[in-house]
Short mmCIF file of C-alpha atoms in Angstrom, two decimals:
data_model
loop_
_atom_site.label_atom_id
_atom_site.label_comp_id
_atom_site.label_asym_id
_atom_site.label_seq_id
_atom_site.Cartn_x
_atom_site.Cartn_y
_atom_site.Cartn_z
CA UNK J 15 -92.57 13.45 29.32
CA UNK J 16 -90.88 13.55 25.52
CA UNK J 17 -87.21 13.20 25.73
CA UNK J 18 -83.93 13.76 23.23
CA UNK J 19 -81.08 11.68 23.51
CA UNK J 20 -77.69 12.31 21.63
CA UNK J 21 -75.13 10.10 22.95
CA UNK J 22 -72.30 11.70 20.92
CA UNK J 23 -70.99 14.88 22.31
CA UNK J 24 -68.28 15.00 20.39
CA UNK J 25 -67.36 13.72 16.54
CA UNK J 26 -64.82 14.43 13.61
CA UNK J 27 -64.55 14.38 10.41
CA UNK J 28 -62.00 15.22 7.44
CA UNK J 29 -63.56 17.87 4.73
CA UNK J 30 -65.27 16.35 1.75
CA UNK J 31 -66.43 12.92 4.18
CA UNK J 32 -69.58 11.70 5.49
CA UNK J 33 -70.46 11.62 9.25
CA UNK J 34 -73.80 10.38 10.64
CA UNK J 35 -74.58 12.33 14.34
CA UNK J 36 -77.23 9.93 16.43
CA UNK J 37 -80.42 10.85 18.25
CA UNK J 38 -83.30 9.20 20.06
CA UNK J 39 -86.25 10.31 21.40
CA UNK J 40 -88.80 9.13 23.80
CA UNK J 41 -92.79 9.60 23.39
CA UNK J 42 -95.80 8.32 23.56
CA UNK J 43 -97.75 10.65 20.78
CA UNK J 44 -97.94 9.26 17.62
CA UNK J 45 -97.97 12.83 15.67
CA UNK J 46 -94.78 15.24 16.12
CA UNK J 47 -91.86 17.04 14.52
CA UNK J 48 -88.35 15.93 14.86
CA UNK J 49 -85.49 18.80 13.95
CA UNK J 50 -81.58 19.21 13.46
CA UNK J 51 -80.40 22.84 14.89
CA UNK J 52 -77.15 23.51 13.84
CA UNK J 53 -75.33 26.12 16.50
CA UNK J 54 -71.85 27.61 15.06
CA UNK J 55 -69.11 29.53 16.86
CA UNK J 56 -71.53 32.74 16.24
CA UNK J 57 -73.97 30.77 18.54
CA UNK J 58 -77.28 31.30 16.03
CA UNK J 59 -79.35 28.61 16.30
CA UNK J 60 -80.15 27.44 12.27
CA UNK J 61 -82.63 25.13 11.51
CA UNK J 62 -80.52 22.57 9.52
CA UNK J 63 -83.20 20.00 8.61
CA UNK J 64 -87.55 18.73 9.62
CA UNK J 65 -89.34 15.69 9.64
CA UNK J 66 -92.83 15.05 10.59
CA UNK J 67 -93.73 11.73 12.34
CA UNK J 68 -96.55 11.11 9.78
CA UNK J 69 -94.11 11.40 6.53
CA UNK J 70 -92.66 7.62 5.97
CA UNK J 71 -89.83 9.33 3.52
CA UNK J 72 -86.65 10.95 5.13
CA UNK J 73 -86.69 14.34 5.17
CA UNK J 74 -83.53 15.75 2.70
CA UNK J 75 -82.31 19.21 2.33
CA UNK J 76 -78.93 19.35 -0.26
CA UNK J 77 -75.87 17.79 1.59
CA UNK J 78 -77.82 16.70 4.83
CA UNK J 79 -80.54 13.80 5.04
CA UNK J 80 -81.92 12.02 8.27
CA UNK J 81 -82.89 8.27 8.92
CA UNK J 82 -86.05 8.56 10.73
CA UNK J 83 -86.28 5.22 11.99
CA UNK J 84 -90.34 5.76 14.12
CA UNK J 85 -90.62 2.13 15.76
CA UNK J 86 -87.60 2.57 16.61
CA UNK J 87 -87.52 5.86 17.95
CA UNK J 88 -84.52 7.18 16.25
CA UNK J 89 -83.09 9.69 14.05
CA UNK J 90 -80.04 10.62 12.87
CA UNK J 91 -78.31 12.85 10.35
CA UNK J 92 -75.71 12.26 7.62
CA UNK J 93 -73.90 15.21 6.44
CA UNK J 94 -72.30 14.44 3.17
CA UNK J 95 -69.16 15.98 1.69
CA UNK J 96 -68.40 17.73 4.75
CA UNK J 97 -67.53 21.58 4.72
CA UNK J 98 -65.20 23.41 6.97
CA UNK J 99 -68.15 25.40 7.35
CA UNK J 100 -70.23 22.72 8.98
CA UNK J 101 -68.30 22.52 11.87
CA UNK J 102 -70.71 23.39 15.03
CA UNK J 103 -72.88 21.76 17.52
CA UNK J 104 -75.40 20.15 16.45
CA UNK J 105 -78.71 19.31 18.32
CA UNK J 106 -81.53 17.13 17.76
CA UNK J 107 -85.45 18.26 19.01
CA UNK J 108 -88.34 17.27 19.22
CA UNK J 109 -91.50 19.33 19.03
CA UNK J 110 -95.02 18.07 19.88
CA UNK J 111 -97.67 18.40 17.02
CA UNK J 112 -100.29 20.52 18.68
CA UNK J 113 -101.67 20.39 22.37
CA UNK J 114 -101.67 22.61 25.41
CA UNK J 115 -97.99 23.10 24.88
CA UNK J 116 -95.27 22.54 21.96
CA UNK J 117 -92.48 23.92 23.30
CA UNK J 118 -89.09 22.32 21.40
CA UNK J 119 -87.27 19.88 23.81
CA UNK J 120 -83.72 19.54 22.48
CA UNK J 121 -81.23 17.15 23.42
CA UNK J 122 -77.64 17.85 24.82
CA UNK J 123 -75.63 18.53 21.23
CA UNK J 124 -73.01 16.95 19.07
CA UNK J 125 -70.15 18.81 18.52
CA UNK J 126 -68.94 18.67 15.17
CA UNK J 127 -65.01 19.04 14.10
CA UNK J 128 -64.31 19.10 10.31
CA UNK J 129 -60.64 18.38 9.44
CA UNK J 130 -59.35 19.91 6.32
CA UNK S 28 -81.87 36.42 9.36
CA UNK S 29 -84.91 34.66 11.31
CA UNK S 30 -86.87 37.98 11.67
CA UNK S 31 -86.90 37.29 15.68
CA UNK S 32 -85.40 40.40 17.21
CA UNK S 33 -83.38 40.29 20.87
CA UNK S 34 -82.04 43.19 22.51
CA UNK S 35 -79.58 43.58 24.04
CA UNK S 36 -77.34 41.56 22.37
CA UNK S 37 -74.47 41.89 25.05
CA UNK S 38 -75.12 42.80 29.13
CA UNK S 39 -72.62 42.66 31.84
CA UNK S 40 -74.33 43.43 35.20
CA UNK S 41 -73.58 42.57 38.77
CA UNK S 42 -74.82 40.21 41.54
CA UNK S 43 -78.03 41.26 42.86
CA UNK S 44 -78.98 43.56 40.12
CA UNK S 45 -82.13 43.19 38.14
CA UNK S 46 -81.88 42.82 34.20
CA UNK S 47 -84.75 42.68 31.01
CA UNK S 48 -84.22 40.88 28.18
CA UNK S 49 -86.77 42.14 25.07
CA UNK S 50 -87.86 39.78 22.19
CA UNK S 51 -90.18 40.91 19.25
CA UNK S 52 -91.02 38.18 17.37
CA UNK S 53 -91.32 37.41 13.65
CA UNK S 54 -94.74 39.10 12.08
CA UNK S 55 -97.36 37.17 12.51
CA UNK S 56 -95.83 34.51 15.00
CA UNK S 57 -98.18 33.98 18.17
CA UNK S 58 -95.75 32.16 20.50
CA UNK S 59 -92.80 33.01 22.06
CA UNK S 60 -90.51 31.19 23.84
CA UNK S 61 -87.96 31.67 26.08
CA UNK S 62 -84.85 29.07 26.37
CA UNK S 63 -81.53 29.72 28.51
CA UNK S 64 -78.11 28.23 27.72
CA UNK S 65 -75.26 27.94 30.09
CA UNK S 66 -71.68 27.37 29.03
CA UNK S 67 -70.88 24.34 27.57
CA UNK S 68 -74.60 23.10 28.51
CA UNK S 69 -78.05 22.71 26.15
CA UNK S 70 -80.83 24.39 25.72
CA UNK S 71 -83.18 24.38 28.88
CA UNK S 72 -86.72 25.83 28.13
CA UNK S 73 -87.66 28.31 30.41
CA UNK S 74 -91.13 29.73 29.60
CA UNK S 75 -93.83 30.29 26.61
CA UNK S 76 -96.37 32.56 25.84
CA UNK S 77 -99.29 32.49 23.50
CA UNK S 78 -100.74 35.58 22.14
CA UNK S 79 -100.29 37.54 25.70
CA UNK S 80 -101.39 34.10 27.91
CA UNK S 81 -98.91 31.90 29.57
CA UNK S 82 -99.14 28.62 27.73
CA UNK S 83 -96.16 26.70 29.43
CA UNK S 84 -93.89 26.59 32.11
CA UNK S 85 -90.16 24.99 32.16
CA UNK S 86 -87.39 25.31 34.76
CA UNK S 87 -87.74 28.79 34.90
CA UNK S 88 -86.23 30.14 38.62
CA UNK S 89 -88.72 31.95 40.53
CA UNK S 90 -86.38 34.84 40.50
CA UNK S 91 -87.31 35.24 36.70
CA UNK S 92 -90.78 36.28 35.34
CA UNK S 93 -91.73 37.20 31.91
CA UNK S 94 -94.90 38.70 30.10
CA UNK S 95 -96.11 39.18 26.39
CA UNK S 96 -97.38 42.58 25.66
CA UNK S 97 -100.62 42.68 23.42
CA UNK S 98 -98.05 44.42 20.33
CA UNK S 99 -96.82 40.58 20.84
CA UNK S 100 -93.26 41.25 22.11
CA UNK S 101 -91.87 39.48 25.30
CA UNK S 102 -89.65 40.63 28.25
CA UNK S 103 -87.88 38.29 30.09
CA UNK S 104 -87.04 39.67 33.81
CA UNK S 105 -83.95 38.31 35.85
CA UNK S 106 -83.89 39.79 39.22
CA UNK S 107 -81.45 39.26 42.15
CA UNK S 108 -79.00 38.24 40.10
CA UNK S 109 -76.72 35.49 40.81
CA UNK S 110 -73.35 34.10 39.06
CA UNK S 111 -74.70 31.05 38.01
CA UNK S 112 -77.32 33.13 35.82
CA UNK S 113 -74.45 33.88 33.14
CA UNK S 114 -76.06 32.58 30.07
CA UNK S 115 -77.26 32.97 26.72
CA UNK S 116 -80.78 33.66 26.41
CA UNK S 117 -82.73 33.07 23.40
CA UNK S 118 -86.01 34.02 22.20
CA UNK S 119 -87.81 31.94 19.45
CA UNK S 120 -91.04 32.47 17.87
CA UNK S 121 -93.87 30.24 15.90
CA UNK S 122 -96.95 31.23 14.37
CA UNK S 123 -98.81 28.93 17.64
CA UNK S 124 -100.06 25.60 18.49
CA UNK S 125 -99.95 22.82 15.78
CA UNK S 126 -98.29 22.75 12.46
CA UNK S 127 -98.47 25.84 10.47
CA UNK S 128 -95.34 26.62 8.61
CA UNK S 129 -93.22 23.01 9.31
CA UNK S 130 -93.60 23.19 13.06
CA UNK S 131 -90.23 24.62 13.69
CA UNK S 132 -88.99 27.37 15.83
CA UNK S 133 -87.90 30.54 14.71
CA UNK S 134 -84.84 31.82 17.29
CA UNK S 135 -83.20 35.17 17.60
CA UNK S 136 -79.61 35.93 17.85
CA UNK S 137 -79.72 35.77 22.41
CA UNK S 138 -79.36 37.72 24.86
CA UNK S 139 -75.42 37.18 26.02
CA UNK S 140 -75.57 37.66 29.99
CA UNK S 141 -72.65 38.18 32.31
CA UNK S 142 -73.18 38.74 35.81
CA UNK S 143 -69.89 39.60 37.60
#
């Protein structure tokens, strides 16, 4: 079975900064999605960010990028110039590509502090 | 807005009592799926349907069931309520299995439960 490991449940940062939040995954498929959700206070669940397993080049949407690192099973995301507005939880997931189920399998969240 | 649709947004019930949680996914989504989050904890998948069929099964209780009507919308059912069943429970949608659309889920705003 696919799992998510963040081993950060907890991070800071001061406004403006970069922080990097870690994830790894376990599987055996070779095809899948990997995904930031960003949760904030209001509890919405955002998407923040995609990869596919197939695409060598990181994924990058404005102020957030991942390092999808596939031998190594990991994949984290930088948030540059951090905004007071970023500050949530943060979870990594990871989605099978097809099959008799693709249900998203998230791991157990980063909370994020900004620090003006 | 993610064009997933949960009502109610806010339910306060007692121990014992019997609850339903709606969901109408986006337009032309196939799947639904049903996640619950405790306080504090992640997201723990629960069920998912595909186009009216049960496709997969998580750590749903037995004490919960759930169908997908042939409009496409879901009910979630929570019966004999217990304390420990105070959660948020979200809703997502995707178009079905495999990749259309960037893989990712589509969630509603949940389903705030408090049993007292």
């Amino acid at each position: 079975a696919q799992t998510v490991t963040q081993s950060q449940p907890e991070m800071s940062v001061q406004e403006a900064e970069t922080v990097t939040l870690s994830c790894t995954y376990d599987t055996s498929e070779s095809d899948y999605y990997l995904f930031w959700y960003k949760q904030p206070p209001s509890r919405q669940m955002i998407l923040v960010i995609r990869q596919e397993a197939y695409k060598q080049q990181n994924a990058t949407e404005n102020r957030f990028s991942v390092n999808f690192q596939k031998a190594a099973k990991s994949f984290s995301l930088k948030i540059s110039d951090s905004q007071l507005g970023d500050a949530a939880m943060y979870f990594c997931a990871y989605r099978n590509y097809g099959g008799a189920t693709n249900k998203l399998i998230f791991g157990t969240g980063t909370l994020l502090a900004v620090q003006p | 807005d993610s064009g997933v649709t949960q009502t109610p947004k806010h339910l306060i019930t007692a121990t014992g009592q019997r609850v339903t949680l709606r969901c109408s996914p986006r337009s032309g989504d196939l799947s639904v799926y049903w996640y619950q989050q405790s306080l504090d904890q992640g997201l723990q998948f629960l069920i998912q349907y595909y186009n009216g069929e049960e496709r997969a099964k998580g750590n749903i209780l037995e004490r919960f069931s759930a169908q997908q009507f042939p409009d496409l919308h879901s009910e979630l059912n929570l019966s004999s309520l217990e304390l420990g069943d105070s959660a948020l429970y979200f809703c997502a949608s995707s178009v079905g299995g495999g990749l259309a659309r960037g893989g990712e889920l589509f969630f509603g705003e949940g389903s705030r439960l408090t049993v007292l």
